[in-house]
């Protein structure tokens, strides 16, 4: 009896320890590799745990990267063509095979795993591509911080094609300053576009240039929405983990698309109706003899007409009236000079 009571007391604790989502919800994202080194053309297995359930992840092999400093230069340093996508299970775990390819930048390299949608989560696992060149990482430029000196704004106008559903495009213009003691070269920003209550979708934008210590620079980054987008959007600018600016963007509805569908709904039924009426007129039955009567209507009967009869001649030649028809008893016309 005492053993049974003790088992009942421990049962809630055992249920908590064996709950499938308890560990995934509280743990940090983690990634493990089946091999730490492999050559081009090989394959490794990437496993992960502690991620958000049902999250879409992106797997890439990136050069010029370390777990401490991350991917320098953004995804431009990664082998994007050979990347893979995977969705985590209900426990926040995944397992995916990744082909080994050479990144465009020299090693040190990492396997870069990041979420595609929703809350941002990133993990870099150290990896070596055998036979790939190796180079020292660029010297870290100060603390890598940038400050926005002026309010960001969206510049540009919509074209006629946008009125017919083309992707709306603008330029996000802002001025940044470098408060550090070292120059910042080719910084990589992230542009996020959010619509309604949805989380922003982030895309990397690299700016080519150098911001000197204590200096400032005017930066223009392209922003583009999907085709047919309309409504209220929020454009965000992020550098590193810090959001530098946010700008609202009201996109007008593409009324040209609506006009096109309205015209289509009017023209197509009218064309179908006319084709249908032509078919009905072609195949409908006609009374017996109607075709022959139509051909002979208005023509005289050649068998009963007497060519010597003046009345018949007048009937055959309708452009002569009875008064103007030629007659034998009518005197000949007078000539010039005769009364």
CSV table of C-alpha atoms in Angstrom, one decimal:
chain,number,residue,atom,x,y,z
A,1,UNK,CA,0.0,0.0,0.0
A,2,UNK,CA,2.9,2.4,0.8
A,3,UNK,CA,4.6,1.6,-2.5
A,4,UNK,CA,1.3,2.3,-4.4
A,5,UNK,CA,0.9,5.7,-2.7
A,6,UNK,CA,4.5,6.6,-3.5
A,7,UNK,CA,4.0,5.7,-7.1
A,8,UNK,CA,0.9,7.8,-7.3
A,9,UNK,CA,2.8,10.8,-5.8
A,10,UNK,CA,5.6,10.5,-8.4
A,11,UNK,CA,3.2,10.1,-11.3
A,12,UNK,CA,2.7,13.8,-12.1
A,13,UNK,CA,6.5,14.4,-12.1
A,14,UNK,CA,6.9,11.5,-14.5
A,15,UNK,CA,4.3,12.9,-16.8
A,16,UNK,CA,6.1,16.3,-16.9
A,17,UNK,CA,9.4,14.6,-17.7
A,18,UNK,CA,7.9,12.6,-20.5
A,19,UNK,CA,5.8,15.4,-22.0
A,20,UNK,CA,6.9,15.7,-25.7
A,21,UNK,CA,6.7,19.5,-25.9
A,22,UNK,CA,8.1,20.4,-22.5
A,23,UNK,CA,11.8,20.3,-23.5
A,24,UNK,CA,11.3,21.8,-27.0
A,25,UNK,CA,9.4,24.8,-25.6
A,26,UNK,CA,12.0,25.8,-23.0
A,27,UNK,CA,15.2,24.8,-24.8
A,28,UNK,CA,17.3,27.0,-27.1
A,29,UNK,CA,17.7,26.0,-30.8
A,30,UNK,CA,20.5,23.6,-31.3
A,31,UNK,CA,22.1,21.9,-34.4
A,32,UNK,CA,24.4,18.9,-34.7
A,33,UNK,CA,26.2,17.6,-37.8
A,34,UNK,CA,26.9,14.0,-38.7
A,35,UNK,CA,30.4,15.1,-39.9
A,36,UNK,CA,32.6,18.1,-39.1
A,37,UNK,CA,34.5,17.9,-42.4
A,38,UNK,CA,33.6,16.7,-45.9
A,39,UNK,CA,34.6,17.4,-49.4
A,40,UNK,CA,32.6,18.9,-52.3
A,41,UNK,CA,30.1,16.4,-53.7
A,42,UNK,CA,29.6,14.7,-50.3
A,43,UNK,CA,26.6,14.8,-48.0
A,44,UNK,CA,26.1,15.4,-44.3
A,45,UNK,CA,23.0,15.0,-42.1
A,46,UNK,CA,21.9,18.1,-40.1
A,47,UNK,CA,19.8,17.5,-37.0
A,48,UNK,CA,18.3,20.1,-34.8
A,49,UNK,CA,16.1,20.4,-31.6
A,50,UNK,CA,14.6,23.2,-29.5
A,51,UNK,CA,13.2,25.1,-32.5
A,52,UNK,CA,9.7,26.4,-32.8
A,53,UNK,CA,7.2,23.7,-33.8
A,54,UNK,CA,6.2,23.6,-37.5
A,55,UNK,CA,8.8,26.3,-38.4
A,56,UNK,CA,10.3,26.5,-41.8
A,57,UNK,CA,14.1,26.5,-41.7
A,58,UNK,CA,16.8,27.3,-44.2
A,59,UNK,CA,20.0,25.2,-44.3
A,60,UNK,CA,23.1,26.7,-46.0
A,61,UNK,CA,26.9,26.2,-46.1
A,62,UNK,CA,28.5,29.6,-45.7
A,63,UNK,CA,32.1,30.8,-46.0
A,64,UNK,CA,33.9,33.6,-44.1
A,65,UNK,CA,31.8,32.7,-41.0
A,66,UNK,CA,32.3,31.5,-37.5
A,67,UNK,CA,29.7,30.7,-34.8
A,68,UNK,CA,31.0,33.7,-32.8
A,69,UNK,CA,30.8,36.3,-35.5
A,70,UNK,CA,28.1,34.8,-37.6
A,71,UNK,CA,27.9,34.9,-41.4
A,72,UNK,CA,29.9,38.0,-42.6
A,73,UNK,CA,28.4,39.4,-45.7
A,74,UNK,CA,25.0,37.8,-45.2
A,75,UNK,CA,23.8,35.0,-47.5
A,76,UNK,CA,26.0,36.4,-50.3
A,77,UNK,CA,28.8,34.3,-48.6
A,78,UNK,CA,26.7,31.1,-48.8
A,79,UNK,CA,26.2,28.4,-51.4
A,80,UNK,CA,22.5,29.4,-51.9
A,81,UNK,CA,22.0,27.1,-55.0
A,82,UNK,CA,22.6,24.0,-52.9
A,83,UNK,CA,20.7,25.0,-49.8
A,84,UNK,CA,17.9,23.0,-48.4
A,85,UNK,CA,14.6,23.8,-46.6
A,86,UNK,CA,13.1,21.7,-43.8
A,87,UNK,CA,10.0,22.0,-41.5
A,88,UNK,CA,10.3,21.1,-37.8
A,89,UNK,CA,8.0,18.6,-36.3
A,90,UNK,CA,5.6,19.1,-33.4
A,91,UNK,CA,8.5,18.8,-30.9
A,92,UNK,CA,10.6,21.5,-32.7
A,93,UNK,CA,13.1,18.9,-34.1
A,94,UNK,CA,14.3,18.1,-37.6
A,95,UNK,CA,16.7,15.9,-39.6
A,96,UNK,CA,17.8,16.7,-43.1
A,97,UNK,CA,20.5,15.7,-45.5
A,98,UNK,CA,22.5,18.6,-46.9
A,99,UNK,CA,24.9,18.2,-50.0
A,100,UNK,CA,28.4,19.6,-49.5
A,101,UNK,CA,29.2,22.4,-51.9
A,102,UNK,CA,31.9,25.1,-51.9
A,103,UNK,CA,30.6,28.6,-50.8
A,104,UNK,CA,31.7,31.7,-52.8
A,105,UNK,CA,33.8,32.8,-49.9
A,106,UNK,CA,36.8,31.0,-48.3
A,107,UNK,CA,36.6,29.1,-45.1
A,108,UNK,CA,36.3,29.2,-42.1
A,109,UNK,CA,32.8,27.8,-42.8
A,110,UNK,CA,29.6,27.0,-41.0
A,111,UNK,CA,26.3,25.3,-41.6
A,112,UNK,CA,23.9,28.2,-41.2
A,113,UNK,CA,20.4,27.3,-40.0
A,114,UNK,CA,17.8,30.1,-39.8
A,115,UNK,CA,14.1,30.5,-39.7
A,116,UNK,CA,12.4,31.8,-42.8
A,117,UNK,CA,9.1,33.1,-41.4
A,118,UNK,CA,8.0,34.3,-38.0
A,119,UNK,CA,10.3,35.0,-35.1
A,120,UNK,CA,13.9,35.1,-36.1
A,121,UNK,CA,16.2,32.3,-34.8
A,122,UNK,CA,19.7,31.5,-36.1
A,123,UNK,CA,22.3,28.8,-35.3
A,124,UNK,CA,25.7,28.4,-36.9
A,125,UNK,CA,27.5,25.1,-36.6
A,126,UNK,CA,31.2,24.9,-37.3
A,127,UNK,CA,32.0,23.0,-40.5
A,128,UNK,CA,35.0,22.5,-42.8
A,129,UNK,CA,34.8,22.0,-46.6
A,130,UNK,CA,37.7,19.8,-47.5
A,131,UNK,CA,39.9,21.3,-50.3
A,132,UNK,CA,38.2,24.7,-50.1
A,133,UNK,CA,40.5,27.7,-49.7
A,134,UNK,CA,40.9,29.2,-46.2
A,135,UNK,CA,41.5,32.9,-45.4
A,136,UNK,CA,41.6,35.0,-42.2
A,137,UNK,CA,38.4,36.7,-41.3
A,138,UNK,CA,38.4,40.5,-41.9
A,139,UNK,CA,39.3,42.6,-38.9
A,140,UNK,CA,36.3,43.4,-36.9
A,141,UNK,CA,35.3,47.1,-37.3
A,142,UNK,CA,34.7,48.5,-33.9
A,143,UNK,CA,31.5,47.4,-32.3
A,144,UNK,CA,29.6,47.2,-35.6
A,145,UNK,CA,26.9,49.6,-34.6
A,146,UNK,CA,25.2,52.2,-36.8
A,147,UNK,CA,22.9,55.0,-35.9
A,148,UNK,CA,20.2,56.5,-38.0
A,149,UNK,CA,20.6,60.3,-38.2
A,150,UNK,CA,17.5,61.2,-40.1
A,151,UNK,CA,14.0,59.8,-40.5
A,152,UNK,CA,13.8,57.1,-43.1
A,153,UNK,CA,11.5,57.7,-46.0
A,154,UNK,CA,10.2,55.9,-49.0
A,155,UNK,CA,10.9,57.5,-52.4
A,156,UNK,CA,9.4,56.7,-55.8
A,157,UNK,CA,6.1,56.6,-57.6
A,158,UNK,CA,3.9,53.9,-59.0
A,159,UNK,CA,4.0,53.3,-62.7
A,160,UNK,CA,1.1,52.4,-65.0
A,161,UNK,CA,2.0,48.8,-64.8
A,162,UNK,CA,1.4,48.9,-61.0
A,163,UNK,CA,-2.2,50.0,-61.7
A,164,UNK,CA,-2.5,46.6,-63.6
A,165,UNK,CA,-1.0,44.5,-60.8
A,166,UNK,CA,2.8,44.8,-61.2
A,167,UNK,CA,4.8,44.6,-58.0
A,168,UNK,CA,4.9,48.0,-56.2
A,169,UNK,CA,8.5,49.2,-55.7
A,170,UNK,CA,10.1,52.0,-53.7
A,171,UNK,CA,13.5,53.0,-52.3
A,172,UNK,CA,14.1,53.3,-48.6
A,173,UNK,CA,16.3,56.3,-48.1
A,174,UNK,CA,18.0,57.0,-44.8
A,175,UNK,CA,21.2,58.5,-43.4
A,176,UNK,CA,23.4,56.6,-40.9
A,177,UNK,CA,26.4,57.6,-38.8
A,178,UNK,CA,29.3,55.5,-37.5
A,179,UNK,CA,29.8,56.2,-33.8
A,180,UNK,CA,32.7,53.7,-33.6
A,181,UNK,CA,36.4,54.1,-33.9
A,182,UNK,CA,36.8,51.8,-37.0
A,183,UNK,CA,35.3,52.0,-40.5
A,184,UNK,CA,32.3,49.9,-41.4
A,185,UNK,CA,32.6,48.4,-44.9
A,186,UNK,CA,29.8,46.9,-47.0
A,187,UNK,CA,27.3,46.6,-44.2
A,188,UNK,CA,24.4,44.2,-44.6
A,189,UNK,CA,20.9,45.4,-43.7
A,190,UNK,CA,17.6,43.6,-43.5
A,191,UNK,CA,14.4,45.0,-45.0
A,192,UNK,CA,11.2,43.6,-43.5
A,193,UNK,CA,7.7,44.1,-44.9
A,194,UNK,CA,4.7,43.4,-42.7
A,195,UNK,CA,1.0,43.5,-43.7
A,196,UNK,CA,-1.7,43.6,-41.1
A,197,UNK,CA,-1.1,41.5,-38.0
A,198,UNK,CA,1.5,39.2,-39.8
A,199,UNK,CA,5.1,39.2,-38.8
A,200,UNK,CA,7.5,41.0,-41.2
A,201,UNK,CA,9.2,39.0,-43.9
A,202,UNK,CA,13.0,39.9,-43.8
A,203,UNK,CA,15.2,40.1,-46.8
A,204,UNK,CA,18.9,40.9,-46.8
A,205,UNK,CA,20.2,44.0,-48.6
A,206,UNK,CA,23.9,44.7,-48.8
A,207,UNK,CA,25.0,48.3,-49.3
A,208,UNK,CA,28.3,48.8,-51.1
A,209,UNK,CA,30.4,51.4,-49.5
A,210,UNK,CA,32.3,52.4,-46.3
A,211,UNK,CA,31.2,54.5,-43.4
A,212,UNK,CA,34.2,56.2,-41.9
A,213,UNK,CA,34.5,56.6,-38.1
A,214,UNK,CA,32.5,59.6,-37.0
A,215,UNK,CA,31.2,60.0,-40.5
A,216,UNK,CA,27.8,59.5,-42.1
A,217,UNK,CA,26.4,58.1,-45.4
A,218,UNK,CA,23.2,58.3,-47.3
A,219,UNK,CA,21.9,54.9,-48.1
A,220,UNK,CA,19.2,53.8,-50.6
A,221,UNK,CA,17.8,50.3,-50.4
A,222,UNK,CA,15.2,48.8,-52.8
A,223,UNK,CA,11.9,47.6,-51.4
A,224,UNK,CA,9.5,45.6,-53.5
A,225,UNK,CA,6.2,43.9,-52.7
A,226,UNK,CA,4.5,40.9,-54.4
A,227,UNK,CA,2.4,41.4,-57.5
A,228,UNK,CA,-1.1,42.7,-56.8
A,229,UNK,CA,-0.2,43.8,-53.3
A,230,UNK,CA,-2.4,46.5,-51.8
A,231,UNK,CA,-3.3,47.8,-48.4
A,232,UNK,CA,-1.4,49.1,-45.4
A,233,UNK,CA,2.2,47.8,-45.1
A,234,UNK,CA,5.0,48.5,-42.5
A,235,UNK,CA,8.5,48.6,-43.8
A,236,UNK,CA,11.2,48.0,-41.2
A,237,UNK,CA,15.0,48.4,-41.4
A,238,UNK,CA,17.2,46.2,-39.2
A,239,UNK,CA,21.0,46.0,-38.8
A,240,UNK,CA,22.2,43.1,-36.7
A,241,UNK,CA,19.6,42.6,-33.9
A,242,UNK,CA,18.5,46.2,-33.8
A,243,UNK,CA,15.6,47.7,-35.7
A,244,UNK,CA,16.8,51.1,-36.9
A,245,UNK,CA,13.7,52.5,-38.5
A,246,UNK,CA,10.1,51.8,-39.4
A,247,UNK,CA,8.0,53.4,-42.2
A,248,UNK,CA,4.4,52.9,-43.1
A,249,UNK,CA,3.5,52.4,-46.7
A,250,UNK,CA,-0.1,52.6,-48.1
A,251,UNK,CA,-0.4,50.8,-51.4
A,252,UNK,CA,-3.4,51.6,-53.6
A,253,UNK,CA,-5.5,48.9,-55.0
A,254,UNK,CA,-4.7,47.9,-58.6
A,255,UNK,CA,-8.0,49.1,-60.2
A,256,UNK,CA,-6.8,48.1,-63.6
A,257,UNK,CA,-7.1,44.5,-62.7
A,258,UNK,CA,-10.7,45.1,-61.5
A,259,UNK,CA,-11.5,47.0,-64.7
A,260,UNK,CA,-10.1,44.1,-66.8
A,261,UNK,CA,-12.3,41.5,-65.1
A,262,UNK,CA,-15.4,43.7,-65.4
A,263,UNK,CA,-14.8,44.1,-69.1
A,264,UNK,CA,-14.1,40.4,-69.4
A,265,UNK,CA,-17.4,39.6,-67.7
A,266,UNK,CA,-19.2,41.8,-70.2
A,267,UNK,CA,-17.5,41.0,-73.4
A,268,UNK,CA,-17.3,37.2,-73.1
A,269,UNK,CA,-21.0,36.7,-72.4
A,270,UNK,CA,-21.9,39.1,-75.3
A,271,UNK,CA,-19.6,37.2,-77.7
A,272,UNK,CA,-21.0,33.8,-76.6
A,273,UNK,CA,-24.6,35.2,-77.0
A,274,UNK,CA,-23.9,36.3,-80.6
A,275,UNK,CA,-22.2,33.1,-81.5
A,276,UNK,CA,-25.1,31.1,-80.1
A,277,UNK,CA,-27.7,33.2,-82.0
A,278,UNK,CA,-25.7,32.7,-85.2
A,279,UNK,CA,-25.7,28.9,-84.6
A,280,UNK,CA,-29.4,28.9,-83.8
A,281,UNK,CA,-30.2,30.9,-87.0
A,282,UNK,CA,-28.1,28.4,-89.0
A,283,UNK,CA,-29.7,25.2,-87.7
A,284,UNK,CA,-33.3,26.2,-87.1
A,285,UNK,CA,-35.9,24.4,-89.4
A,286,UNK,CA,-37.5,26.5,-92.3
A,287,UNK,CA,-40.9,26.0,-94.0
A,288,UNK,CA,-41.1,24.0,-97.2
A,289,UNK,CA,-40.5,26.1,-100.3
A,290,UNK,CA,-39.3,29.1,-98.3
A,291,UNK,CA,-35.9,29.0,-99.9
A,292,UNK,CA,-37.4,28.9,-103.5
A,293,UNK,CA,-39.8,31.7,-102.7
A,294,UNK,CA,-37.1,33.9,-101.4
A,295,UNK,CA,-35.0,33.5,-104.6
A,296,UNK,CA,-38.0,34.2,-106.9
A,297,UNK,CA,-39.6,37.0,-104.9
A,298,UNK,CA,-39.9,40.2,-107.0
A,299,UNK,CA,-39.0,38.5,-110.4
A,300,UNK,CA,-41.6,38.2,-113.2
A,301,UNK,CA,-42.8,34.9,-114.6
A,302,UNK,CA,-40.7,34.4,-117.8
A,303,UNK,CA,-43.2,31.9,-119.3
A,304,UNK,CA,-46.3,34.1,-119.1
A,305,UNK,CA,-44.6,37.4,-120.2
A,306,UNK,CA,-45.2,38.5,-123.8
A,307,UNK,CA,-42.3,40.6,-125.1
A,308,UNK,CA,-44.6,42.4,-127.5
A,309,UNK,CA,-46.9,43.6,-124.8
A,310,UNK,CA,-46.2,47.1,-123.6
A,311,UNK,CA,-47.7,46.5,-120.2
A,312,UNK,CA,-45.5,43.5,-119.7
A,313,UNK,CA,-42.5,45.6,-120.7
A,314,UNK,CA,-43.4,48.3,-118.3
A,315,UNK,CA,-43.7,45.6,-115.6
A,316,UNK,CA,-40.4,44.1,-116.4
A,317,UNK,CA,-38.7,47.5,-116.4
A,318,UNK,CA,-39.9,49.1,-113.2
A,319,UNK,CA,-37.8,52.2,-113.7
A,320,UNK,CA,-40.3,53.3,-116.3
A,321,UNK,CA,-43.5,54.8,-115.1
A,322,UNK,CA,-46.6,54.3,-117.3
A,323,UNK,CA,-46.6,58.0,-118.4
A,324,UNK,CA,-42.9,58.0,-119.3
A,325,UNK,CA,-42.9,54.7,-121.2
A,326,UNK,CA,-42.2,54.8,-125.0
A,327,UNK,CA,-45.4,54.8,-127.2
A,328,UNK,CA,-46.0,54.6,-130.9
A,329,UNK,CA,-48.8,57.2,-130.9
A,330,UNK,CA,-46.6,59.9,-129.2
A,331,UNK,CA,-45.3,62.5,-131.6
A,332,UNK,CA,-41.6,62.5,-132.1
A,333,UNK,CA,-39.6,65.1,-130.1
A,334,UNK,CA,-39.0,68.4,-131.8
A,335,UNK,CA,-35.6,69.3,-132.9
A,336,UNK,CA,-33.8,72.5,-132.2
A,337,UNK,CA,-35.3,75.4,-134.1
A,338,UNK,CA,-38.7,73.8,-134.6
A,339,UNK,CA,-41.8,74.7,-132.7
